[in-house]
Coordinates of C-alpha atoms in Angstrom, one line a residue:
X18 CA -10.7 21.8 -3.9
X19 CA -14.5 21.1 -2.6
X20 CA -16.5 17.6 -2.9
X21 CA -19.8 17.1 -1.5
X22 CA -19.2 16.0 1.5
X23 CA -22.5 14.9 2.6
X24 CA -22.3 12.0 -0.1
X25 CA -18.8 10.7 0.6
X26 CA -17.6 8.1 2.7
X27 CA -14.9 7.8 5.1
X28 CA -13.6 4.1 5.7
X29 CA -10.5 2.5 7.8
X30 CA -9.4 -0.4 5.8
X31 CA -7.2 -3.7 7.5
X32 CA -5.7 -7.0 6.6
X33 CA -4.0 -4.7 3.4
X34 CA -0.4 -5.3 3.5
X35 CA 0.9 -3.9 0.1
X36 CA 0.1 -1.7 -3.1
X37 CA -1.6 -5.2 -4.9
X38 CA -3.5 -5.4 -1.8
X39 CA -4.9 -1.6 -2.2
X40 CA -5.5 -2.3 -5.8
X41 CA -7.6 -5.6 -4.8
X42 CA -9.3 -3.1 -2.4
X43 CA -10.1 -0.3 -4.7
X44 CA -11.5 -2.6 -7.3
X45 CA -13.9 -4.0 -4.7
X46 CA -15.2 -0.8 -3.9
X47 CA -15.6 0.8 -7.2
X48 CA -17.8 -2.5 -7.9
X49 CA -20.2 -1.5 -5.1
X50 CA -22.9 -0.3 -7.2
X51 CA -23.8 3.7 -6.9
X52 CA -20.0 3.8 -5.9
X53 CA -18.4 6.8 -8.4
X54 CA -14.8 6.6 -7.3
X55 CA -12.4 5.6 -4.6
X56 CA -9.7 7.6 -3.1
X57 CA -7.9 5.2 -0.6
X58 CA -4.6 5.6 1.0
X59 CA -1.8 1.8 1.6
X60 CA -0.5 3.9 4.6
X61 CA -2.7 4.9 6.9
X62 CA -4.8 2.6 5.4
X63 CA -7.9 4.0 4.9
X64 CA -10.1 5.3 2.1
X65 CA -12.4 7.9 0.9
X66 CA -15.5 6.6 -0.9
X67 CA -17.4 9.5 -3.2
X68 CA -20.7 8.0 -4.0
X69 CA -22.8 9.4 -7.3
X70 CA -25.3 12.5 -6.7
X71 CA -28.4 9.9 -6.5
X72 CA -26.9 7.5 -4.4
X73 CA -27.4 7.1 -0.5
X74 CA -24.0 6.3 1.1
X75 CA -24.2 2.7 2.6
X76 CA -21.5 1.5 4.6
X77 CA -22.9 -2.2 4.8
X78 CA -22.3 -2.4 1.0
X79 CA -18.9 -1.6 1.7
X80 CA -18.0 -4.0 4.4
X81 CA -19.5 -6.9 2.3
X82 CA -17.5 -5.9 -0.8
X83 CA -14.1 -5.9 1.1
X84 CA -14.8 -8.9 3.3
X85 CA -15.5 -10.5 0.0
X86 CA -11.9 -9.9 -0.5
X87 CA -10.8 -10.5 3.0
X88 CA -10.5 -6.8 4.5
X89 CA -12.6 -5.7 7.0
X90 CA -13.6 -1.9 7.0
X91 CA -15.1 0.8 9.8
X92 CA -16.4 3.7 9.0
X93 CA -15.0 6.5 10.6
X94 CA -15.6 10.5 11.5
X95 CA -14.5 13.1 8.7
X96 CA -12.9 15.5 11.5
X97 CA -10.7 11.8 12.2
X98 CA -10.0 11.0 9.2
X99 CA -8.6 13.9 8.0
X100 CA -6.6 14.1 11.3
X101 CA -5.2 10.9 10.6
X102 CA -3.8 11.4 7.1
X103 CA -2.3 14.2 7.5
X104 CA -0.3 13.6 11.0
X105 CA 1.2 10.0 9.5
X106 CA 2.5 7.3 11.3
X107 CA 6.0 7.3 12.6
X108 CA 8.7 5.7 10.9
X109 CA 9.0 3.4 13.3
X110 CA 5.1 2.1 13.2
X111 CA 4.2 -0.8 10.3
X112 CA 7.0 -1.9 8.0
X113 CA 9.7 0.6 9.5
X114 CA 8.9 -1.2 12.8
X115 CA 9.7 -4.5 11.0
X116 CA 13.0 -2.9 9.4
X117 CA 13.5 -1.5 12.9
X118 CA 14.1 -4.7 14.9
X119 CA 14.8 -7.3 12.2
X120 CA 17.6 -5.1 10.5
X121 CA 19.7 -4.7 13.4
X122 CA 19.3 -8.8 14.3
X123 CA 19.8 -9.6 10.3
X124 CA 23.1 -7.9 10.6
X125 CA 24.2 -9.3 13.9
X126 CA 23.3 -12.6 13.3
X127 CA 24.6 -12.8 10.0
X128 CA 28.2 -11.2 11.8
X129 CA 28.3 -14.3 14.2
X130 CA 27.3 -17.3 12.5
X131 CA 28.8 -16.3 8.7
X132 CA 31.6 -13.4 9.8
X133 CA 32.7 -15.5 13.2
X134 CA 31.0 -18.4 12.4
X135 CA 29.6 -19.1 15.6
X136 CA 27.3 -21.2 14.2
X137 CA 27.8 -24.3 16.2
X138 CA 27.9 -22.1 19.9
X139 CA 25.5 -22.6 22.9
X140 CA 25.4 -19.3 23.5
X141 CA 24.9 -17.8 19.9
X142 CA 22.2 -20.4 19.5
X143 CA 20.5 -19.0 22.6
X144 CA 20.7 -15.8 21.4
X145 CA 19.5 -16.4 18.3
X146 CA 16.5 -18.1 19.4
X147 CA 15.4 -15.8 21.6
X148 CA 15.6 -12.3 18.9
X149 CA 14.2 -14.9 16.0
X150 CA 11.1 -15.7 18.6
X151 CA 11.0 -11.5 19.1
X152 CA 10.8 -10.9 15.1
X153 CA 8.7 -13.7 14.3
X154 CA 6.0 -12.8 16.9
X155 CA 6.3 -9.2 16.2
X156 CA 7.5 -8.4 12.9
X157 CA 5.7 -11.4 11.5
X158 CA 2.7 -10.4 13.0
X159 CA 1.3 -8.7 10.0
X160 CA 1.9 -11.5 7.8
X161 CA -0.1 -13.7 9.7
X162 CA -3.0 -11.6 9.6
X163 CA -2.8 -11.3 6.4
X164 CA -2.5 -15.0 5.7
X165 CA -5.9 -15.6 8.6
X166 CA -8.0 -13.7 6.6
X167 CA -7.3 -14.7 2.9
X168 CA -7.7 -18.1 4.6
X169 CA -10.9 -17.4 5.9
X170 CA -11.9 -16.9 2.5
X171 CA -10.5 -19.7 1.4
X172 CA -7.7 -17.7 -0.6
X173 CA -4.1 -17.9 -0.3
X174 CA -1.5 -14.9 -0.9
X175 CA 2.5 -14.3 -0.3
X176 CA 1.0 -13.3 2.9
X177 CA 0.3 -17.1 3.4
X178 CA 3.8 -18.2 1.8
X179 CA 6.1 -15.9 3.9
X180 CA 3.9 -17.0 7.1
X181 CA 4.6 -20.8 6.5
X182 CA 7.9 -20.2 5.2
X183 CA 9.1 -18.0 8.5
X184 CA 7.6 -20.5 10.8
X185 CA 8.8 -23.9 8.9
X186 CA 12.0 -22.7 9.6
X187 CA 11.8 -21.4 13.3
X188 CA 10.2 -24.9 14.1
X189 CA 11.9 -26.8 12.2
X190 CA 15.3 -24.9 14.2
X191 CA 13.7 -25.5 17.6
X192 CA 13.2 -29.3 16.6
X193 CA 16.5 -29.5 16.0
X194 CA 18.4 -27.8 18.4
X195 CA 16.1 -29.4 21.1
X196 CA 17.1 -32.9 19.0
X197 CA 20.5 -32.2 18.8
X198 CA 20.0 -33.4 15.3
X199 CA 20.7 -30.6 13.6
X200 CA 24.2 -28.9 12.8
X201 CA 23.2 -25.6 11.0
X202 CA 19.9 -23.9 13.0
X203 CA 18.0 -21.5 10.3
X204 CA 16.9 -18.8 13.2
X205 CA 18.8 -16.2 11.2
X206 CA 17.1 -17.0 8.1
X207 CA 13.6 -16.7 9.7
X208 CA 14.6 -13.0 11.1
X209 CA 15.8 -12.9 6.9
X210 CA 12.6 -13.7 5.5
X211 CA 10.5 -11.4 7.2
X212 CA 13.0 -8.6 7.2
X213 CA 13.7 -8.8 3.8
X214 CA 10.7 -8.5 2.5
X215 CA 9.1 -6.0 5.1
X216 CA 12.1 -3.8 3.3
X217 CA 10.0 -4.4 0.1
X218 CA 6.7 -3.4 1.9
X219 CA 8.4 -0.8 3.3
X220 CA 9.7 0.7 -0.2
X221 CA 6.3 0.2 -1.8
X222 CA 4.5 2.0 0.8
X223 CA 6.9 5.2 0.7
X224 CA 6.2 5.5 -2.7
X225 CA 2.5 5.0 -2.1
X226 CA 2.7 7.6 0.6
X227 CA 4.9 9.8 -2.1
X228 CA 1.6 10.0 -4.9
X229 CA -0.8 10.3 -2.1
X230 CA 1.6 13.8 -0.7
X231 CA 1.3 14.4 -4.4
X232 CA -2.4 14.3 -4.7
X233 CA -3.0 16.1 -1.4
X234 CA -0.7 18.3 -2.8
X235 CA -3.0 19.2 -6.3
X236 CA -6.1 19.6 -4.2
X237 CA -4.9 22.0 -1.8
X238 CA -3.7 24.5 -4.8
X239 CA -7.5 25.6 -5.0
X240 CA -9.0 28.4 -2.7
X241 CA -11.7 28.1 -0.8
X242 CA -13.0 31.3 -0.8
X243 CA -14.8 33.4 -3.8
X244 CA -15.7 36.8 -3.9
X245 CA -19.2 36.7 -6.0
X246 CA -20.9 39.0 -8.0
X247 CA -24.7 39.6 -6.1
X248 CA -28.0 41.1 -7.3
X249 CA -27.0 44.6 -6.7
X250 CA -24.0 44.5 -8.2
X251 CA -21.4 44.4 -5.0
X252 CA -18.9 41.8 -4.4
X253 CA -19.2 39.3 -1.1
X254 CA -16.6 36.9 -0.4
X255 CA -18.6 33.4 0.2
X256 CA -17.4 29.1 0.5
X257 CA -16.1 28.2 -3.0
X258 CA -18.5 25.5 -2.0
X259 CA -21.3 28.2 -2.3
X260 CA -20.7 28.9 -6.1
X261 CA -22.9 28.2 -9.0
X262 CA -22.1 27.5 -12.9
X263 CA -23.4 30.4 -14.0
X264 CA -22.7 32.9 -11.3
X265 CA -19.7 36.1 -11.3
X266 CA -16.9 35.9 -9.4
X267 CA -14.4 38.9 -9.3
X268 CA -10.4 37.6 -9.5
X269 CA -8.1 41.1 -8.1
X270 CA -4.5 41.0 -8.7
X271 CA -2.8 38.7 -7.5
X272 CA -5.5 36.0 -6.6
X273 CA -6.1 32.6 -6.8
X274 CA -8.3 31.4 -9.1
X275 CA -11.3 29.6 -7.8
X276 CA -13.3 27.6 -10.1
X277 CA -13.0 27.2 -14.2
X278 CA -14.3 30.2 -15.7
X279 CA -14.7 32.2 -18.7
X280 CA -13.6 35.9 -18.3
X281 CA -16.4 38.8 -19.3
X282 CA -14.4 41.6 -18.4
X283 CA -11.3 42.7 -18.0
X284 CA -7.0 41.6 -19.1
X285 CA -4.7 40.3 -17.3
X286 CA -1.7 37.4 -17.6
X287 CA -2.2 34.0 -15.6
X288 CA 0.5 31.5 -14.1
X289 CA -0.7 28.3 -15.5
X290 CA 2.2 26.7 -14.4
X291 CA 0.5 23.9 -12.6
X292 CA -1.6 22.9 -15.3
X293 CA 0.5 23.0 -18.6
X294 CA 4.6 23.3 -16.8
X295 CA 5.1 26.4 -18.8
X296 CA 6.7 29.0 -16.7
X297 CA 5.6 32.1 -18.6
X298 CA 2.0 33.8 -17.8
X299 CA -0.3 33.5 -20.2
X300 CA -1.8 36.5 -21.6
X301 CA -5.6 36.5 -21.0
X302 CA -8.5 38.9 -22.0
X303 CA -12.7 38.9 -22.7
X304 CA -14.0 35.4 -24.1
X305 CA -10.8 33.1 -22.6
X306 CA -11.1 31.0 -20.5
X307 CA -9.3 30.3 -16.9
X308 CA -8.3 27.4 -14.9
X309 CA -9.3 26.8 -11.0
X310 CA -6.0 26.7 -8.8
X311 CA -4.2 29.2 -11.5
X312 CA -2.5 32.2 -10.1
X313 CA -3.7 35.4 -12.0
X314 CA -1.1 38.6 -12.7
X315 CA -1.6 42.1 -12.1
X316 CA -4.7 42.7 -13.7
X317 CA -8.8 42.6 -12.4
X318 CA -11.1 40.3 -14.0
X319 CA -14.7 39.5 -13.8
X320 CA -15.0 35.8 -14.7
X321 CA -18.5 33.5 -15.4
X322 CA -18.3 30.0 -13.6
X323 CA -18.4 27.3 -15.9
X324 CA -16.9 24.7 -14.0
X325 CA -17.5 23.4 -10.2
X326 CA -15.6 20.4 -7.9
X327 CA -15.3 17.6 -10.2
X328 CA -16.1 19.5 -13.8
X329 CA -12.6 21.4 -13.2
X330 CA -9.6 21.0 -14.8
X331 CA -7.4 20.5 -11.5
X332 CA -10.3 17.8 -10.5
X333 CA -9.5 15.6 -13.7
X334 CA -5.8 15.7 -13.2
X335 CA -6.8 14.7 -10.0
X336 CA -8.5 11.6 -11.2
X337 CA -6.0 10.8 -13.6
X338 CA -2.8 10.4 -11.0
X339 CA -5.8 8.7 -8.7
X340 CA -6.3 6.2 -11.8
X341 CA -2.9 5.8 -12.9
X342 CA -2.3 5.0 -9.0
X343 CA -4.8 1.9 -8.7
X344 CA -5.2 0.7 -12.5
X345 CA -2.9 -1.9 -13.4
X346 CA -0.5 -3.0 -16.2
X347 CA -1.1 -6.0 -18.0
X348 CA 2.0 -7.5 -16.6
X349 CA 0.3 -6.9 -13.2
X350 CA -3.2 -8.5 -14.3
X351 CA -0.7 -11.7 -15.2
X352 CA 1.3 -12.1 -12.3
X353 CA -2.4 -11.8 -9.5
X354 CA -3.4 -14.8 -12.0
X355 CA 0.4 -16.2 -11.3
X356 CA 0.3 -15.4 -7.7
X357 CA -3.0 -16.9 -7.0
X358 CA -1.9 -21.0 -7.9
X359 CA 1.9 -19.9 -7.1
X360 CA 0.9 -20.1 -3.4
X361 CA -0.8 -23.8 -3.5
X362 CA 1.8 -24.7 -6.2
X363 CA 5.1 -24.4 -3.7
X364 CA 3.3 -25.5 -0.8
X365 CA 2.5 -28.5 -2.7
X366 CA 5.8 -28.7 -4.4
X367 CA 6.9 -28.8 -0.5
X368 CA 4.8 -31.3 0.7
X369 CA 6.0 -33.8 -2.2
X370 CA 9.9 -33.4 -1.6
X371 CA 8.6 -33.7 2.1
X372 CA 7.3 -37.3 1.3
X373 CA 9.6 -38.2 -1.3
X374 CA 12.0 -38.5 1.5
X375 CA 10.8 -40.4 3.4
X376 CA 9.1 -42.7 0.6
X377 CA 12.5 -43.0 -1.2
X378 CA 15.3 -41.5 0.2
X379 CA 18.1 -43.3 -1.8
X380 CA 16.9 -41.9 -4.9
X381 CA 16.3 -38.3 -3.3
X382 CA 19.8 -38.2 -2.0
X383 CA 21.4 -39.0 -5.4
X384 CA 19.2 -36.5 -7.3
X385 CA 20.2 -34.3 -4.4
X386 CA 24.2 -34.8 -5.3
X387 CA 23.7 -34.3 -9.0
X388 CA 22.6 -30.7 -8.4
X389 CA 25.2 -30.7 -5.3
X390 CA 27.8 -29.3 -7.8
X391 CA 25.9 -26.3 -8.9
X392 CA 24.9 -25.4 -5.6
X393 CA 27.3 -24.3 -2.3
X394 CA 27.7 -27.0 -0.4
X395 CA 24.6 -28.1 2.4
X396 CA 24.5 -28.2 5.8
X397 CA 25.1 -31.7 7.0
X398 CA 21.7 -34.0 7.9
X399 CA 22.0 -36.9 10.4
X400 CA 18.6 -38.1 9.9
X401 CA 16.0 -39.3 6.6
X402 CA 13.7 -36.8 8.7
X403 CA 15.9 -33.7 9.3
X404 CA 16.8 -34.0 5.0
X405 CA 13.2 -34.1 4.6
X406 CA 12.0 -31.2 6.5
X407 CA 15.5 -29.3 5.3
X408 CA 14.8 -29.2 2.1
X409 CA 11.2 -29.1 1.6
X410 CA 11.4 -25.9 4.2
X411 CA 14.0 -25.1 1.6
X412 CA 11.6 -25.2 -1.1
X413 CA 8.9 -22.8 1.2
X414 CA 12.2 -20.0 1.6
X415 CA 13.6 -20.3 -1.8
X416 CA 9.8 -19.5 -3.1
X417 CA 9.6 -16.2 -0.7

């Protein structure tokens, strides 16, 4: 399938971290006016941007849209980008580097201190410190980003929530192993938080990668080549990119079909397959019309072009799956309003059973037995300050 290529932008997009973060992404840059459409990938994270026939492309007008929403964008070569799509990351760059090292760790931490409950050890404290300070600085690497630039826009994301929650806890372990004030350390449930929901990212972005295959898939069913009818009658094979609506194109046995047509001469069956799911050819003669991307039978035909790039049919079940992939349900549209005062809510919500600690402490403790009941039972506190960090860092890992 054939765009114009000299009125479509190619783009590298970061700070995106997940399929809401596309979405955020696409809607920015459909809002850029003279923008038609958006094609633009979670993983590699990038993005091609098809501008209308009248428009100049302007790259400026997309870096402003996306910083407004706290991505940055390059523009990059077409020969690169194209590269880049199609060779993929390993499965051990992004998320699967998370999953990587943090699964591994999860499971052998979770062995010693739950399985051989080595909680309460010099050494498995040691060790734990040191793999928790690998997949916080590593693994939680992205989440930070993420979190820096929503904060520079003053916004706040789960990017933000997961980045205090994973740290609150690593600090609040190093405090109190350093202290000695502490009897359970929550390393492992640092390396937990950010594993655990790298898993999700992870998930997300294979099915992301999944519809993109798919779409890559649709537009590569078209040929590129044509042979045309010219002046003097002869046939010259010429860039589908080179036909006009209007002009003759001859379709031999056998052939793909290159553009939408309707047939002047000739019978023959067509594999429509693609289009409609129906296995059996369909019978076609003078005055019907064909499909681009449709496989014709045994018979010659001499077809009329009456439809080009974006007026084909295979171009507008392109745009559908590309639609159906960045348009949201209405559930969606209300959790991004949820999400954007859930953020400020917990960390708030945090902050308050911080302080109510300290300011009453006697009354916090006996709400805190009330619910004691419903709950397995908590790690022991030997401090007003090491209950008040507990369970306000409780609040922040609960919330991720």
């Amino acid at each position: 399938m054939s765009f114009n290529a000299t009125n479509v932008t190619q783009i590298s997009i970061s700070g995106m971290t997940c399929q809401n973060c596309a979405r955020h992404a696409t809607e920015a840059l459909n809002a850029v006016p003279g923008v038609e459409r958006v094609r633009l990938q979670l993983e590699p994270g990038s993005a091609e941007v098809f501008w209308a026939t009248d428009q100049e492309s302007d790259i400026s007008k997309l870096e402003k849209a996306l910083e407004d929403v706290g991505f940055q964008c390059a523009q990059i070569a077409p020969a690169k980008f194209h590269r880049d799509t199609r060779s993929g990351k390993s499965r051990f760059s992004g998320w699967g580097l998370n999953l990587f090292l943090g699964g591994p760790v999860l499971i052998l931490m979770m062995l010693g201190e739950w399985g051989m409950e080595l909680g309460t050890s010099s050494n498995y404290r040691t060790f734990s410190f040191l793999f928790a300070s690998l997949i916080l600085f590593v693994a939680g690497s992205r989440f930070y980003r993420g979190a820096w630039q929503q904060l520079k826009k003053g916004r706040s994301n789960m990017d933000t929530l997961v980045s205090i929650g994973a740290s609150s806890a690593y600090l609040f372990s190093i405090w109190g192993w350093i202290s000695g004030k502490m009897v359970h350390l929550y390393f492992m449930e640092t390396v937990g938080i950010l594993t655990l929901i790298s898993l999700g990212h992870w998930m997300e972005a294979k099915v992301s990668a999944k519809a993109s295959s798919t779409l890559k898939s649709l537009m590569q069913l078209a040929p590129q080549r044509a042979r045309r009818q010219e002046a003097n009658g002869a046939f010259e094979e010429i860039d589908v990119s080179e036909l006009y609506q209007g002009d003759l194109m001859e379709i031999r046995p056998g052939d793909q079909i290159p553009a939408d047509g309707n047939i002047v001469e000739g019978k023959s069956s067509v594999d429509e397959s693609m289009l409609t799911g129906e296995s059996m050819p369909v019978e076609k003669s003078a005055g019907k019309k064909v499909y681009g991307a449709t496989q014709n039978g045994q018979g010659r035909l001499l077809v009329r072009v009456v439809g080009l790039g974006e007026d084909t049919a295979l171009a507008r079940i392109i745009q559908v799956v590309e639609h159906a992939q960045n348009s949201r349900a209405n559930i969606q549209r209300i959790g991004d309003k949820v999400s954007s005062v859930f953020v400020p809510v917990v960390v708030m919500l945090a902050l308050i059973t911080l302080f109510g600690w300290f300011v009453w402490p006697s009354g916090m403790q006996h709400i805190s037995e009330l619910i004691q009941p419903l709950l397995w039972s908590a790690p022991a506190t030997e401090s007003v300050l090491a209950a008040a960090v507990l369970h306000s860092v409780a609040v922040l890992i609960v919330a991720c």
